[in-house]
Coordinates of C-alpha atoms and ligand atoms in Angstrom, one line a residue:
M1 CA 128.2 68.6 57.7
H2 CA 124.3 69.5 57.8
I3 CA 123.6 73.0 57.5
V4 CA 120.3 74.3 58.0
Y5 CA 120.6 78.0 58.1
E6 CA 119.3 79.3 54.7
R7 CA 117.1 82.5 54.3
Y8 CA 115.5 83.3 51.3
G9 CA 114.2 87.5 51.5
N10 CA 111.6 87.2 54.5
I11 CA 110.7 83.1 54.6
T12 CA 113.0 81.3 57.0
L13 CA 113.5 78.2 56.0
R14 CA 116.2 76.6 58.9
E15 CA 114.4 73.9 60.8
T16 CA 112.8 75.9 63.7
I17 CA 110.9 75.7 66.8
L18 CA 108.6 78.6 68.0
V19 CA 108.2 79.3 71.1
L20 CA 104.7 81.3 72.1
D21 CA 105.5 83.6 75.2
F22 CA 102.1 83.4 77.6
G23 CA 104.3 86.2 80.0
G24 CA 106.5 83.5 81.7
Q25 CA 109.5 84.0 83.5
Y26 CA 111.5 81.4 81.9
N27 CA 110.6 82.4 78.3
Q28 CA 113.7 82.8 76.8
L29 CA 115.5 79.5 79.1
I30 CA 112.9 77.4 76.9
A31 CA 114.5 78.8 73.7
R32 CA 118.0 78.8 75.0
R33 CA 117.3 74.7 76.0
V34 CA 115.9 74.0 72.5
R35 CA 119.0 75.4 71.1
D36 CA 121.3 74.1 73.1
L37 CA 119.5 70.5 71.6
A38 CA 120.6 71.6 68.6
V39 CA 117.4 73.5 67.2
Y40 CA 117.1 77.3 66.5
A41 CA 114.3 78.3 68.5
E42 CA 112.3 81.8 68.2
I43 CA 109.9 83.7 70.5
L44 CA 107.2 85.0 69.2
P45 CA 104.1 87.1 71.8
Y46 CA 101.4 84.3 72.2
D47 CA 98.8 86.3 69.9
A48 CA 100.6 85.6 66.8
P49 CA 98.5 84.8 64.1
L50 CA 98.5 81.7 62.3
E51 CA 99.9 83.2 59.5
R52 CA 102.7 84.6 61.2
I53 CA 103.5 81.5 62.5
R54 CA 103.3 79.5 59.3
E55 CA 106.1 82.2 57.8
H56 CA 108.1 80.6 60.0
N57 CA 107.5 77.0 59.0
P58 CA 108.1 75.3 62.7
I59 CA 108.6 72.1 63.5
G60 CA 106.6 72.2 66.4
I61 CA 105.4 74.8 68.9
I62 CA 106.1 75.7 72.6
F63 CA 103.6 77.3 75.1
T64 CA 105.2 78.7 78.0
G65 CA 103.6 79.4 81.6
G66 CA 102.2 82.8 82.5
P67 CA 101.1 84.3 85.6
S68 CA 97.3 84.4 84.2
T69 CA 94.5 82.1 85.1
V70 CA 93.4 80.7 82.1
T71 CA 89.7 80.6 83.2
D72 CA 89.4 84.3 84.0
D73 CA 87.6 86.5 80.8
N74 CA 90.6 88.6 79.8
A75 CA 92.8 84.9 80.0
P76 CA 96.0 85.5 77.3
K77 CA 94.6 83.2 74.5
C78 CA 96.2 81.5 71.2
D79 CA 94.9 81.6 68.0
E80 CA 92.7 78.9 67.9
R81 CA 93.7 77.7 64.4
I82 CA 97.1 76.4 65.8
F83 CA 95.4 73.8 67.8
T84 CA 94.1 72.0 64.5
S85 CA 97.4 73.6 62.5
G86 CA 98.9 69.6 62.5
I87 CA 101.8 71.2 64.0
P88 CA 103.2 69.5 67.4
I89 CA 102.6 71.6 70.5
L90 CA 104.0 71.0 74.1
G91 CA 102.1 72.9 76.5
I92 CA 103.9 74.0 79.8
C93 CA 102.2 75.1 82.8
Y94 CA 99.9 77.7 81.6
G95 CA 100.5 76.6 78.4
S96 CA 99.1 72.7 78.8
Q97 CA 95.9 74.5 81.1
L98 CA 95.1 76.3 77.7
M99 CA 95.4 73.5 75.9
G100 CA 93.1 71.6 77.9
V101 CA 90.4 74.1 78.6
S102 CA 90.6 74.4 74.5
F103 CA 89.6 70.6 73.8
G104 CA 87.3 70.8 76.7
G105 CA 88.9 69.5 79.5
S106 CA 88.7 71.3 82.9
V107 CA 91.0 73.1 85.3
K108 CA 90.4 73.7 88.8
R109 CA 92.4 76.1 91.6
A110 CA 94.5 73.9 94.3
D111 CA 93.4 74.9 97.7
K112 CA 97.2 76.1 98.0
R113 CA 99.9 77.0 95.2
E114 CA 102.2 73.7 94.4
Y115 CA 105.7 74.9 94.3
G116 CA 109.3 73.0 94.4
K117 CA 110.7 69.6 93.5
T118 CA 107.8 67.2 93.1
D119 CA 107.9 63.5 92.8
I120 CA 106.4 62.5 89.4
K121 CA 105.6 59.2 87.8
Y122 CA 106.4 59.3 84.3
D123 CA 104.0 56.8 81.8
T124 CA 107.4 56.1 79.6
S125 CA 105.3 54.6 76.5
S126 CA 104.6 57.9 75.5
P127 CA 107.2 59.3 73.0
L128 CA 107.4 62.8 75.5
F129 CA 108.9 60.4 77.9
K130 CA 110.6 57.6 75.7
D131 CA 113.8 56.2 77.7
L132 CA 113.4 58.2 80.6
A133 CA 113.1 56.5 84.3
S134 CA 109.8 56.3 85.3
D135 CA 110.1 57.5 88.8
S136 CA 111.5 61.0 89.2
V137 CA 111.2 64.8 90.3
C138 CA 109.7 67.6 88.7
W139 CA 109.4 71.0 89.4
M140 CA 106.4 72.7 90.1
S141 CA 105.0 76.1 90.2
H142 CA 101.4 76.6 89.9
T143 CA 98.2 77.5 91.6
Y144 CA 95.7 76.3 88.9
Y145 CA 95.9 72.5 87.1
V146 CA 94.5 70.5 84.6
D147 CA 91.8 68.2 86.6
T148 CA 90.1 66.5 83.8
P149 CA 92.4 66.2 80.4
P150 CA 90.3 66.3 77.7
N151 CA 88.3 63.7 75.3
D152 CA 91.1 61.5 73.5
F153 CA 94.0 62.7 75.9
D154 CA 96.0 60.1 78.1
I155 CA 97.0 61.0 81.5
I156 CA 100.9 60.7 80.5
A157 CA 102.4 61.8 84.4
S158 CA 101.1 62.2 87.8
T159 CA 101.9 63.4 90.8
Q160 CA 101.0 62.8 94.3
S161 CA 98.5 66.1 94.4
C162 CA 98.2 66.4 90.6
N163 CA 97.3 63.4 88.8
V164 CA 97.0 65.1 85.6
A165 CA 100.8 66.3 85.6
A166 CA 100.7 65.5 82.1
F167 CA 98.6 64.7 79.2
S168 CA 99.0 64.5 75.5
C169 CA 96.8 63.4 72.2
A170 CA 99.3 61.5 70.5
P171 CA 98.1 61.1 67.0
K172 CA 97.5 65.2 67.1
K173 CA 100.9 64.9 68.7
L174 CA 99.6 67.6 71.3
Y175 CA 101.7 67.8 75.0
G176 CA 100.9 69.5 77.9
V177 CA 102.8 69.7 80.9
Q178 CA 102.2 71.0 84.2
F179 CA 105.5 71.2 85.9
H180 CA 108.9 72.6 84.2
P181 CA 111.0 70.9 82.3
E182 CA 112.9 73.8 81.3
V183 CA 115.0 74.7 84.5
V184 CA 117.4 72.6 86.2
H185 CA 115.0 71.2 88.8
T186 CA 113.4 69.1 86.8
P187 CA 116.2 66.5 86.5
L188 CA 115.1 64.6 83.2
G189 CA 113.3 68.3 81.7
N190 CA 116.4 68.3 78.8
D191 CA 115.7 65.0 78.5
I192 CA 112.0 66.1 77.7
L193 CA 112.4 68.7 75.6
R194 CA 115.0 66.2 73.2
N195 CA 112.1 64.1 73.0
F196 CA 109.9 66.6 71.7
L197 CA 112.4 68.0 69.5
Y198 CA 113.4 64.4 67.9
E199 CA 111.1 61.7 68.7
I200 CA 107.5 63.9 68.1
C201 CA 108.8 66.9 65.8
N202 CA 111.4 64.6 64.0
A203 CA 114.0 67.4 64.3
K204 CA 117.4 66.9 62.2
G205 CA 119.3 68.8 64.3
G206 CA 122.2 71.3 63.1
W207 CA 122.1 74.4 65.2
T208 CA 125.7 74.7 66.2
M209 CA 128.2 77.8 65.8
D210 CA 130.2 75.8 63.6
N211 CA 127.3 75.6 60.9
Y212 CA 126.4 79.1 61.8
V213 CA 130.0 80.5 61.4
E214 CA 129.8 79.0 57.5
A215 CA 125.9 79.6 56.9
A216 CA 126.1 82.9 58.5
I217 CA 129.5 84.0 56.3
A218 CA 127.5 82.8 53.4
D219 CA 124.4 84.9 54.1
I220 CA 126.5 88.3 54.7
K221 CA 128.5 87.8 51.5
H222 CA 124.9 87.6 49.6
K223 CA 123.6 90.2 51.3
V224 CA 126.5 92.8 50.9
G225 CA 128.0 91.6 47.6
D226 CA 130.6 94.4 46.6
G227 CA 129.0 97.1 48.8
R228 CA 130.6 98.8 51.6
V229 CA 130.1 98.2 55.1
L230 CA 130.3 100.3 58.6
L231 CA 130.7 99.1 62.3
G232 CA 130.7 100.9 65.8
L233 CA 133.1 99.0 67.4
S234 CA 133.6 99.2 70.9
G235 CA 136.1 96.5 72.0
G236 CA 132.8 95.0 73.8
V237 CA 131.1 91.6 73.2
D238 CA 128.9 91.8 70.7
S239 CA 130.5 94.8 68.4
S240 CA 133.8 92.9 68.6
V241 CA 132.2 88.9 67.5
A242 CA 130.1 91.1 64.8
A243 CA 133.4 93.2 63.4
V244 CA 135.3 89.6 63.3
L245 CA 132.7 87.6 61.4
L246 CA 132.0 90.7 59.2
D247 CA 135.4 91.2 58.1
R248 CA 135.5 86.7 57.7
A249 CA 132.6 87.3 54.9
I250 CA 133.9 90.6 53.3
G251 CA 137.3 92.1 54.6
S252 CA 138.4 94.8 53.1
N253 CA 134.5 96.1 52.3
L254 CA 134.1 96.8 55.8
T255 CA 135.2 100.0 57.7
C256 CA 135.4 99.9 61.9
I257 CA 135.0 103.3 63.7
F258 CA 135.7 103.0 67.2
V259 CA 135.2 106.3 69.1
D260 CA 137.0 106.7 72.9
H261 CA 135.1 109.0 74.9
G262 CA 137.8 108.8 77.6
L263 CA 135.7 107.3 79.9
L264 CA 137.2 103.4 79.0
R265 CA 138.9 101.4 81.9
M266 CA 142.9 101.8 81.5
D267 CA 144.7 100.9 78.5
E268 CA 141.5 100.3 77.1
A269 CA 141.4 102.2 73.7
K270 CA 145.1 100.7 73.2
Q271 CA 143.9 96.9 73.4
V272 CA 141.0 97.8 70.9
E273 CA 143.4 99.4 68.5
Q274 CA 145.6 96.9 69.0
T275 CA 144.1 93.8 68.7
F276 CA 141.6 95.1 65.9
S277 CA 144.2 96.9 63.4
T278 CA 147.2 95.4 63.9
A279 CA 146.9 91.7 65.1
Y280 CA 143.4 91.1 63.2
D281 CA 144.3 93.8 60.2
M282 CA 140.9 95.2 59.6
N283 CA 140.1 98.9 58.6
L284 CA 139.4 100.6 62.1
I285 CA 139.3 104.3 62.3
C286 CA 140.0 105.1 66.4
V287 CA 138.4 108.4 67.2
N288 CA 140.3 110.1 70.2
A289 CA 137.4 112.3 71.7
A290 CA 138.2 112.1 75.3
D291 CA 138.4 115.9 75.6
K292 CA 135.4 116.4 73.9
F293 CA 132.9 114.4 76.0
L294 CA 134.6 115.3 79.1
D295 CA 134.2 119.3 78.5
R296 CA 129.8 118.3 77.6
L297 CA 130.2 116.2 81.2
A298 CA 131.6 118.9 83.3
D299 CA 129.5 119.6 86.2
V300 CA 127.1 117.0 85.1
I301 CA 125.9 115.4 88.2
E302 CA 122.8 114.1 87.4
P303 CA 123.2 110.1 86.2
E304 CA 120.6 110.0 83.5
A305 CA 122.1 113.3 82.4
K306 CA 125.5 112.0 82.0
R307 CA 123.7 109.1 79.9
K308 CA 122.5 111.2 77.3
I309 CA 125.0 113.7 76.7
I310 CA 127.3 110.7 75.8
G311 CA 125.1 109.0 74.1
E312 CA 124.4 111.9 71.6
D313 CA 127.8 113.3 71.2
F314 CA 128.5 109.5 70.8
I315 CA 126.6 109.5 67.6
R316 CA 127.9 113.1 66.9
V317 CA 131.3 111.6 66.6
F318 CA 130.6 108.6 65.2
E319 CA 128.7 110.7 62.2
S320 CA 131.2 113.6 61.5
E321 CA 133.9 110.1 60.9
A322 CA 131.7 108.2 58.8
K323 CA 130.8 111.7 56.7
K324 CA 134.3 111.7 55.5
L325 CA 134.1 107.7 54.2
G326 CA 131.2 109.3 51.8
K327 CA 128.6 106.8 51.2
V328 CA 128.0 103.4 52.3
D329 CA 125.8 101.0 52.0
F330 CA 125.7 99.2 54.8
L331 CA 125.2 100.1 58.3
A332 CA 125.8 97.2 60.4
Q333 CA 125.3 96.8 64.3
G334 CA 126.0 94.4 67.0
T335 CA 122.1 93.8 68.3
I336 CA 121.9 90.4 69.6
Y337 CA 118.4 88.3 70.3
P338 CA 117.3 89.5 73.6
D339 CA 117.3 93.5 72.3
V340 CA 114.8 92.1 69.2
I341 CA 112.2 89.8 71.3
E342 CA 108.8 90.7 71.6
S343 CA 107.7 90.6 74.8
G344 CA 103.9 88.5 75.3
A345 CA 103.0 90.1 78.2
G346 CA 103.8 93.9 79.2
H347 CA 107.3 95.7 79.3
A348 CA 108.9 95.8 82.8
A349 CA 109.4 99.5 83.8
V350 CA 113.2 101.3 82.8
I351 CA 114.9 102.1 86.0
K352 CA 118.5 103.0 83.8
S353 CA 118.1 104.3 80.2
H354 CA 120.6 101.4 78.6
H355 CA 123.0 102.9 75.5
N356 CA 125.2 100.8 73.7
V357 CA 126.3 102.8 70.3
G358 CA 123.7 105.5 71.6
G359 CA 120.6 104.8 68.4
L360 CA 120.9 104.9 65.1
P361 CA 122.8 107.7 63.4
D362 CA 120.6 110.3 61.4
H363 CA 123.3 112.0 59.1
V364 CA 125.4 109.3 57.8
D365 CA 124.2 108.0 54.4
F366 CA 123.7 104.2 54.2
E367 CA 121.1 102.5 52.5
E368 CA 120.5 99.5 54.8
I369 CA 121.2 97.8 58.2
I370 CA 123.1 94.2 59.0
E371 CA 122.6 92.6 62.0
P372 CA 124.4 89.5 61.8
L373 CA 124.2 88.3 66.0
R374 CA 120.0 89.6 65.6
D375 CA 119.5 85.6 65.5
L376 CA 122.0 84.8 69.4
F377 CA 121.6 84.8 72.7
K378 CA 124.7 85.8 74.4
D379 CA 126.2 82.8 75.5
E380 CA 125.5 82.1 71.5
V381 CA 127.2 85.1 70.6
R382 CA 130.7 84.0 73.2
A383 CA 130.3 80.7 71.2
L384 CA 130.3 82.4 67.7
G385 CA 133.4 84.2 68.9
K386 CA 135.1 80.8 70.1
A387 CA 134.0 79.5 66.9
L388 CA 135.7 82.2 64.7
S389 CA 138.8 81.5 67.3
M390 CA 139.0 84.9 69.2
P391 CA 140.6 85.2 72.3
D392 CA 139.2 84.4 75.3
H393 CA 140.5 88.1 76.7
I394 CA 137.7 89.6 73.7
V395 CA 135.2 86.3 73.7
M396 CA 134.9 85.9 77.7
R397 CA 135.0 89.8 78.5
Q398 CA 132.8 91.1 81.3
P399 CA 129.7 93.4 80.1
F400 CA 131.3 97.1 80.3
P401 CA 128.5 100.0 80.4
G402 CA 128.3 101.9 76.8
P403 CA 128.8 105.6 79.1
G404 CA 131.7 104.1 80.7
L405 CA 133.5 105.3 84.2
A406 CA 131.1 108.3 83.8
I407 CA 128.7 106.2 85.4
R408 CA 130.9 105.1 88.0
I409 CA 132.3 108.3 89.1
I410 CA 129.7 109.5 91.4
G411 CA 128.9 113.5 90.7
D412 CA 130.7 115.8 88.5
V413 CA 133.6 113.6 86.1
T414 CA 136.6 115.5 86.1
R415 CA 140.1 114.4 83.9
E416 CA 141.7 113.9 87.6
K417 CA 138.4 111.2 88.9
V418 CA 139.1 109.0 86.0
D419 CA 142.5 109.0 86.1
I420 CA 142.1 108.0 90.2
L421 CA 139.3 105.9 89.1
Q422 CA 141.3 104.0 86.4
K423 CA 143.8 102.7 88.5
A424 CA 142.1 101.8 91.3
D425 CA 139.8 99.4 88.8
A426 CA 143.2 98.5 87.2
I427 CA 144.1 97.0 90.8
F428 CA 141.1 95.3 91.7
T429 CA 140.9 93.7 88.5
H430 CA 144.5 92.6 88.5
E431 CA 143.9 90.9 91.9
L432 CA 141.1 89.5 91.0
E433 CA 142.0 88.0 87.5
L434 CA 145.3 86.6 89.8
A435 CA 143.2 85.1 92.6
K436 CA 141.1 83.3 89.9
V437 CA 137.7 84.6 92.1
E438 CA 134.7 83.2 89.8
V439 CA 132.7 86.5 89.5
W440 CA 130.5 87.7 86.8
Q441 CA 131.1 91.5 86.9
Y442 CA 133.6 93.5 88.9
F443 CA 134.9 97.6 89.4
A444 CA 135.5 100.1 91.6
V445 CA 133.1 103.2 92.1
L446 CA 134.7 106.6 92.9
T447 CA 131.8 107.6 95.3
G448 CA 131.4 111.5 95.7
M449 CA 132.5 110.8 99.1
R450 CA 135.4 112.3 101.1
S451 CA 136.5 111.2 104.4
V452 CA 139.0 112.3 106.7
G453 CA 142.2 109.7 107.4
V454 CA 145.9 109.8 108.6
M455 CA 148.5 108.9 106.6
G456 CA 152.0 109.3 108.6
D457 CA 151.6 111.8 110.9
E458 CA 149.1 113.8 108.7
R459 CA 145.5 114.7 108.3
T460 CA 143.6 113.7 104.7
Y461 CA 140.5 114.2 103.2
D462 CA 140.5 112.2 100.2
Y463 CA 137.7 110.3 98.7
T464 CA 136.3 106.6 99.3
I465 CA 136.7 103.9 96.6
A466 CA 134.0 101.4 96.8
L467 CA 134.6 98.4 95.3
R468 CA 131.9 96.2 93.4
A469 CA 131.7 92.4 92.3
V470 CA 128.2 90.2 91.6
T471 CA 127.8 87.0 90.4
S472 CA 124.7 86.7 88.0
V473 CA 123.8 85.0 84.8
D474 CA 122.1 88.1 82.9
G475 CA 122.4 91.2 84.9
M476 CA 119.0 91.2 85.9
T477 CA 119.6 90.1 89.3
A478 CA 122.8 89.5 91.2
D479 CA 124.2 88.8 94.2
W480 CA 127.3 90.1 95.8
C481 CA 130.6 88.3 95.8
R482 CA 132.1 86.8 98.4
I483 CA 135.7 87.4 97.9
P484 CA 138.3 86.1 100.0
Y485 CA 139.2 88.4 103.1
D486 CA 143.0 88.1 102.0
V487 CA 142.4 89.3 98.4
L488 CA 140.4 92.3 99.7
E489 CA 143.1 93.2 101.7
K490 CA 145.4 93.2 98.8
V491 CA 143.6 95.2 96.9
S492 CA 142.4 97.7 99.5
G493 CA 146.5 97.6 100.5
R494 CA 147.6 98.7 97.1
I495 CA 144.7 101.1 96.3
I496 CA 145.6 103.1 99.1
N497 CA 149.9 102.6 98.0
E498 CA 148.8 103.4 94.8
V499 CA 146.7 105.9 93.8
G500 CA 146.8 108.9 95.2
H501 CA 143.7 110.9 97.1
I502 CA 142.2 107.6 98.3
N503 CA 141.9 107.1 101.8
R504 CA 139.5 104.8 102.3
I505 CA 137.9 101.9 101.0
V506 CA 134.5 100.2 101.2
Y507 CA 133.2 96.6 100.1
D508 CA 129.6 96.6 98.5
I509 CA 127.6 93.6 99.7
T510 CA 123.6 94.8 98.8
S511 CA 122.4 92.4 96.4
K512 CA 120.3 93.0 93.3
P513 CA 117.7 93.8 93.6
P514 CA 117.6 95.9 95.9
A515 CA 120.4 97.9 94.6
T516 CA 122.0 97.3 91.2
I517 CA 124.8 96.7 89.6
E518 CA 126.1 99.8 88.5
W519 CA 126.3 102.7 91.3
E520 CA 124.4 105.2 88.6
Ligands
XMP601 P1 122.3 97.8 86.2 O1 123.3 98.6 86.8 O2 121.1 98.4 85.5 O3 123.3 97.0 85.3 O4 121.9 96.5 87.3 C1 123.1 95.9 84.8 C2 124.1 95.5 83.8 O5 124.0 96.2 82.4 C3 124.8 97.2 82.6 N1 124.6 98.6 82.3 C4 124.6 99.5 81.0 N2 124.9 98.6 80.1 N3 125.0 100.3 79.3 C5 124.7 99.4 78.8 O6 125.6 99.0 77.5 C6 124.5 101.6 80.1 O7 124.1 103.0 80.2 C7 124.4 100.4 81.3 N4 123.9 100.8 82.8 C8 124.1 99.4 83.4 C9 125.8 96.6 84.1 O8 126.8 97.4 83.8 C10 125.5 95.3 84.0 O9 125.9 94.7 83.4

């Protein structure tokens, strides 16, 4: 087995491709495509100096696209020294235009934006297009394009409206493509990226989760030694996989604290305890803090206030349990790669303040933080869980917000409402699972609205439950799920019959945007 993950101090010696982010919407997708081709990829901001790039010892660099115009005075530029560093470069869209003008080529503004699938001819004598069909289709999305390639560069692909759809200086291993090989609409895009990695950067490959498990365990053992590690376990995918990985590496030197805030789904707390304490035999401290959280949430209506209270209390409960353990050497966290990427473009507006464990506790006595999933994308965390033989019900678990049902109960949160929502949600979940509907996330919401109904001969005045089910890739955008009517009918009938105080059920048919996935 070929292991490529080796870390010594700060210097990463594993085979790495760097993705320089010029603000394109596909920056993470490019890194994921490269990783799917078995080479580790990391994203850095476009202006990372050469010295920082060298620390990673990259076998190649990919420039992303971006919204800027390369000829503008304030256009984002990379450290010029990268071009003469001898490191192979693939520029995509904006990245290719930047390479073009940096070497003396020219760019031009098209009369109208070229957008969508376009026929393309590849020069298959170029290593970038080796073994590809010469006639294919690519995905274009640009207004500017390279009009004349720099001296010493050859045109290696053309479309009808873009003569220089790709250009290269093969001896210097510099390549630029105007189209987007990373998106599925470029059917040979994956082959192009593979050629860049294996034909041009001479990658060996080996970034697989089976390899990662072994190397990560060795790495954790090396770092932790005989030290004690404390982990906040939520039962979600990330902290669960982190727990099992740490358990493999250091066994009883790991202690997990699970705080039940009373706002989990039905039987969830029991399942966490059963899985980690009984099945995995870990040191697990379960804290039932439901009363504390529900008391503090009494009469709180504003969603951000709920989040803040839960986040703060979570830390406090965690701290007071941790204190009982005395000194620990490491605090472990389930941080994943999308949380640590430094973007090349500005930061998006905060719509909701998300919280998982709620930040770092101030009063826990530990020396260092350990983040064993820090390098992984979400789907890689799931693949890691599978490589660790974890059961699907944990590894494929849908996202669940840290503040739990508190942000699915519109208005004030009471024990009675939590109970109603847990029951309705369990019915919805059960029926969707039975019907095997393909869906990314689904849940029930207890709306703050009450309305008039009739049950038997009686007038009722009760709550409305909203059902929400969405398809999505990453939660950033989402579409409402077309659940078959008969499934909705069954769910509606069961909720009315089996859960008290509900006399109306609605299905949420808004996508994100304009709505968000959660209601609060
Ligand atoms: P929204 O509602 O922002 O949700 O469209 C996007 C995804 O994030 C989850 N979510 C949260 N997760 N803490 C979390 O850990 C939170 O406060 C939180 N709010 C929303 C939501 O479930 C969805 O998957």
